[in-house]
PDB file of C-alpha atoms in Angstrom:
ATOM      1  CA  MET A   6     -69.926 -31.062  90.533  1.00 52.00           C
ATOM      2  CA  VAL A   7     -72.804 -32.256  88.381  1.00 50.00           C
ATOM      3  CA  LEU A   8     -75.556 -29.861  87.394  1.00 59.00           C
ATOM      4  CA  SER A   9     -78.695 -31.821  86.552  1.00 56.00           C
ATOM      5  CA  THR A  10     -82.219 -32.297  87.797  1.00 66.00           C
ATOM      6  CA  ASN A  11     -81.205 -35.842  88.705  1.00 65.00           C
ATOM      7  CA  ALA A  12     -77.482 -35.610  89.563  1.00 66.00           C
ATOM      8  CA  LYS A  13     -77.452 -39.045  91.232  1.00 71.00           C
ATOM      9  CA  ALA A  14     -78.648 -40.743  88.022  1.00 68.00           C
ATOM     10  CA  VAL A  15     -75.937 -38.973  86.016  1.00 64.00           C
ATOM     11  CA  THR A  16     -73.151 -39.918  88.454  1.00 69.00           C
ATOM     12  CA  ASP A  17     -74.458 -43.505  88.655  1.00 69.00           C
ATOM     13  CA  ALA A  18     -74.410 -43.748  84.845  1.00 68.00           C
ATOM     14  CA  ILE A  19     -70.850 -42.402  84.753  1.00 67.00           C
ATOM     15  CA  GLY A  20     -69.817 -44.900  87.435  1.00 68.00           C
ATOM     16  CA  GLN A  21     -71.405 -47.797  85.545  1.00 71.00           C
ATOM     17  CA  PHE A  22     -69.687 -46.739  82.340  1.00 66.00           C
ATOM     18  CA  SER A  23     -66.380 -46.525  84.159  1.00 68.00           C
ATOM     19  CA  GLU A  24     -66.857 -50.000  85.659  1.00 72.00           C
ATOM     20  CA  SER A  25     -67.904 -51.345  82.244  1.00 76.00           C
ATOM     21  CA  GLN A  26     -64.745 -49.942  80.688  1.00 76.00           C
ATOM     22  CA  ILE A  27     -62.579 -51.509  83.403  1.00 77.00           C
ATOM     23  CA  VAL A  28     -64.260 -54.882  82.806  1.00 72.00           C
ATOM     24  CA  ALA A  29     -63.835 -54.543  79.047  1.00 77.00           C
ATOM     25  CA  ASP A  30     -60.143 -53.650  79.439  1.00 81.00           C
ATOM     26  CA  SER A  31     -59.610 -56.588  81.781  1.00 79.00           C
ATOM     27  CA  LEU A  32     -61.299 -58.994  79.371  1.00 76.00           C
ATOM     28  CA  THR A  33     -59.242 -57.667  76.484  1.00 83.00           C
ATOM     29  CA  ASN A  34     -56.054 -58.161  78.486  1.00 79.00           C
ATOM     30  CA  LEU A  35     -57.072 -61.693  79.442  1.00 81.00           C
ATOM     31  CA  LEU A  36     -57.997 -62.638  75.890  1.00 81.00           C
ATOM     32  CA  ASN A  37     -54.836 -61.132  74.433  1.00 83.00           C
ATOM     33  CA  ARG A  38     -52.535 -62.246  77.248  1.00 84.00           C
ATOM     34  CA  ARG A  39     -50.660 -64.797  75.151  1.00 88.00           C
ATOM     35  CA  ASP A  40     -50.152 -62.323  72.312  1.00 87.00           C
ATOM     36  CA  LEU A  41     -48.969 -59.654  74.735  1.00 84.00           C
ATOM     37  CA  LEU A  42     -46.511 -62.064  76.379  1.00 88.00           C
ATOM     38  CA  ASP A  43     -45.240 -63.210  72.977  1.00 89.00           C
ATOM     39  CA  ALA A  44     -44.715 -59.599  71.943  1.00 87.00           C
ATOM     40  CA  GLN A  45     -42.828 -58.845  75.161  1.00 87.00           C
ATOM     41  CA  ARG A  46     -40.607 -61.911  74.691  1.00 89.00           C
ATOM     42  CA  ALA A  47     -39.894 -61.004  71.077  1.00 87.00           C
ATOM     43  CA  SER A  48     -39.022 -57.472  72.099  1.00 85.00           C
ATOM     44  CA  ALA A  49     -36.666 -58.758  74.794  1.00 87.00           C
ATOM     45  CA  ARG A  50     -34.931 -61.044  72.286  1.00 87.00           C
ATOM     46  CA  LEU A  51     -34.610 -58.304  69.692  1.00 88.00           C
ATOM     47  CA  GLY A  52     -33.209 -55.689  72.081  1.00 88.00           C
ATOM     48  CA  PRO A  53     -29.601 -56.952  71.972  1.00 89.00           C
ATOM     49  CA  GLU A  54     -29.831 -57.518  68.205  1.00 89.00           C
ATOM     50  CA  ILE A  55     -31.001 -53.954  67.683  1.00 90.00           C
ATOM     51  CA  ASP A  56     -28.163 -52.666  69.873  1.00 91.00           C
ATOM     52  CA  LYS A  57     -25.666 -54.717  67.849  1.00 91.00           C
ATOM     53  CA  ALA A  58     -27.099 -53.428  64.559  1.00 92.00           C
ATOM     54  CA  ASN A  59     -26.861 -49.835  65.790  1.00 93.00           C
ATOM     55  CA  ALA A  60     -23.225 -50.362  66.860  1.00 94.00           C
ATOM     56  CA  VAL A  61     -22.325 -51.898  63.490  1.00 94.00           C
ATOM     57  CA  THR A  62     -24.070 -49.048  61.690  1.00 94.00           C
ATOM     58  CA  ALA A  63     -22.104 -46.451  63.676  1.00 95.00           C
ATOM     59  CA  GLU A  64     -18.833 -48.280  63.024  1.00 94.00           C
ATOM     60  CA  LEU A  65     -19.533 -48.531  59.291  1.00 94.00           C
ATOM     61  CA  GLN A  66     -20.454 -44.845  59.099  1.00 94.00           C
ATOM     62  CA  GLN A  67     -17.089 -43.950  60.654  1.00 93.00           C
ATOM     63  CA  LEU A  68     -15.217 -46.291  58.327  1.00 93.00           C
ATOM     64  CA  PHE A  69     -16.988 -44.956  55.229  1.00 92.00           C
ATOM     65  CA  ALA A  70     -16.180 -41.404  56.314  1.00 91.00           C
ATOM     66  CA  LYS A  71     -12.487 -42.367  56.320  1.00 88.00           C
ATOM     67  CA  VAL A  72     -12.746 -43.596  52.732  1.00 88.00           C
ATOM     68  CA  GLY A  73     -13.841 -40.144  51.645  1.00 85.00           C
ATOM     69  CA  THR A  74     -10.808 -38.538  53.256  1.00 89.00           C
ATOM     70  CA  ALA A  75      -8.238 -41.123  52.146  1.00 88.00           C
ATOM     71  CA  PRO A  76      -5.269 -39.313  50.577  1.00 90.00           C
ATOM     72  CA  THR A  77      -4.383 -42.128  48.164  1.00 91.00           C
ATOM     73  CA  ALA A  78      -6.053 -45.005  46.355  1.00 91.00           C
ATOM     74  CA  ALA A  79      -4.105 -47.442  48.537  1.00 92.00           C
ATOM     75  CA  ALA A  80      -5.409 -45.774  51.686  1.00 92.00           C
ATOM     76  CA  ALA A  81      -8.960 -45.902  50.316  1.00 92.00           C
ATOM     77  CA  GLU A  82      -8.553 -49.617  49.539  1.00 93.00           C
ATOM     78  CA  GLU A  83      -7.278 -50.196  53.077  1.00 94.00           C
ATOM     79  CA  SER A  84     -10.394 -48.458  54.388  1.00 94.00           C
ATOM     80  CA  TYR A  85     -12.592 -50.682  52.230  1.00 95.00           C
ATOM     81  CA  VAL A  86     -10.839 -53.770  53.616  1.00 96.00           C
ATOM     82  CA  ARG A  87     -11.605 -52.509  57.147  1.00 95.00           C
ATOM     83  CA  ILE A  88     -15.260 -52.079  56.134  1.00 95.00           C
ATOM     84  CA  LEU A  89     -15.400 -55.624  54.766  1.00 95.00           C
ATOM     85  CA  ASN A  90     -13.799 -56.957  57.964  1.00 95.00           C
ATOM     86  CA  ALA A  91     -16.404 -55.108  60.041  1.00 95.00           C
ATOM     87  CA  ILE A  92     -19.235 -56.574  57.965  1.00 94.00           C
ATOM     88  CA  ALA A  93     -17.795 -60.092  58.280  1.00 94.00           C
ATOM     89  CA  ALA A  94     -17.437 -59.647  62.043  1.00 94.00           C
ATOM     90  CA  ALA A  95     -21.050 -58.467  62.252  1.00 93.00           C
ATOM     91  CA  LEU A  96     -22.038 -61.676  60.482  1.00 90.00           C
ATOM     92  CA  GLY A  97     -20.254 -63.647  63.203  1.00 89.00           C
ATOM     93  CA  SER A  98     -17.015 -64.439  61.385  1.00 90.00           C
ATOM     94  CA  THR A  99     -13.559 -64.443  62.925  1.00 90.00           C
ATOM     95  CA  GLN A 100     -12.101 -64.191  59.415  1.00 87.00           C
ATOM     96  CA  SER A 101      -9.736 -61.288  58.866  1.00 93.00           C
ATOM     97  CA  PHE A 102      -9.027 -60.012  55.372  1.00 94.00           C
ATOM     98  CA  THR A 103      -5.946 -58.191  54.163  1.00 95.00           C
ATOM     99  CA  THR A 104      -7.166 -57.617  50.594  1.00 95.00           C
ATOM    100  CA  ILE A 105     -10.454 -56.989  48.846  1.00 95.00           C
ATOM    101  CA  LYS A 106      -9.957 -60.192  46.810  1.00 96.00           C
ATOM    102  CA  GLU A 107      -9.776 -62.264  50.028  1.00 94.00           C
ATOM    103  CA  ALA A 108     -12.980 -60.651  51.232  1.00 94.00           C
ATOM    104  CA  GLU A 109     -14.666 -61.204  47.884  1.00 94.00           C
ATOM    105  CA  ALA A 110     -13.795 -64.923  47.961  1.00 93.00           C
ATOM    106  CA  TRP A 111     -15.094 -65.264  51.522  1.00 93.00           C
ATOM    107  CA  PHE A 112     -18.353 -63.448  50.776  1.00 91.00           C
ATOM    108  CA  ARG A 113     -18.889 -65.537  47.622  1.00 90.00           C
ATOM    109  CA  GLY A 114     -18.440 -68.698  49.715  1.00 89.00           C
ATOM    110  CA  LEU A 115     -20.897 -67.354  52.261  1.00 85.00           C
ATOM    111  CA  ALA A 116     -23.468 -66.655  49.534  1.00 78.00           C
ATOM    112  CA  VAL A 117     -23.058 -70.170  48.096  1.00 75.00           C
ATOM    113  CA  ASN A 118     -23.531 -71.697  51.563  1.00 73.00           C
ATOM    114  CA  GLU A 119     -26.671 -69.625  52.141  1.00 73.00           C
ATOM    115  CA  ARG A 120     -28.167 -70.703  48.819  1.00 70.00           C
ATOM    116  CA  GLY A 121     -27.467 -74.339  49.672  1.00 65.00           C
ATOM    117  CA  ARG A 122     -29.565 -74.227  52.835  1.00 63.00           C
TER     118      ARG A 122
END
């Protein structure tokens, strides 16, 4: 309900503004279509990577919690080896370490390869 001396003029103006906004939104969508599609594609590609990162984070949190409750230094070292194996697996390796020195050598080799690229 519009209270005015010329209610029709007010409702017409509101209607024109509404139509103008719809046109403006449509033009914006058309002009930005490629950017919007690129953003959607990027989001779709990143979804699985984000899920993987969250899973690795949860696994590492659990493994680090075990380090804090390890009853001996040997048990703590074993937990650290598990952590290093989890990190290597997250990086796509099938390498499995049994000692921290093995993991250190592998990670050093990985760093050298990355610098060489």
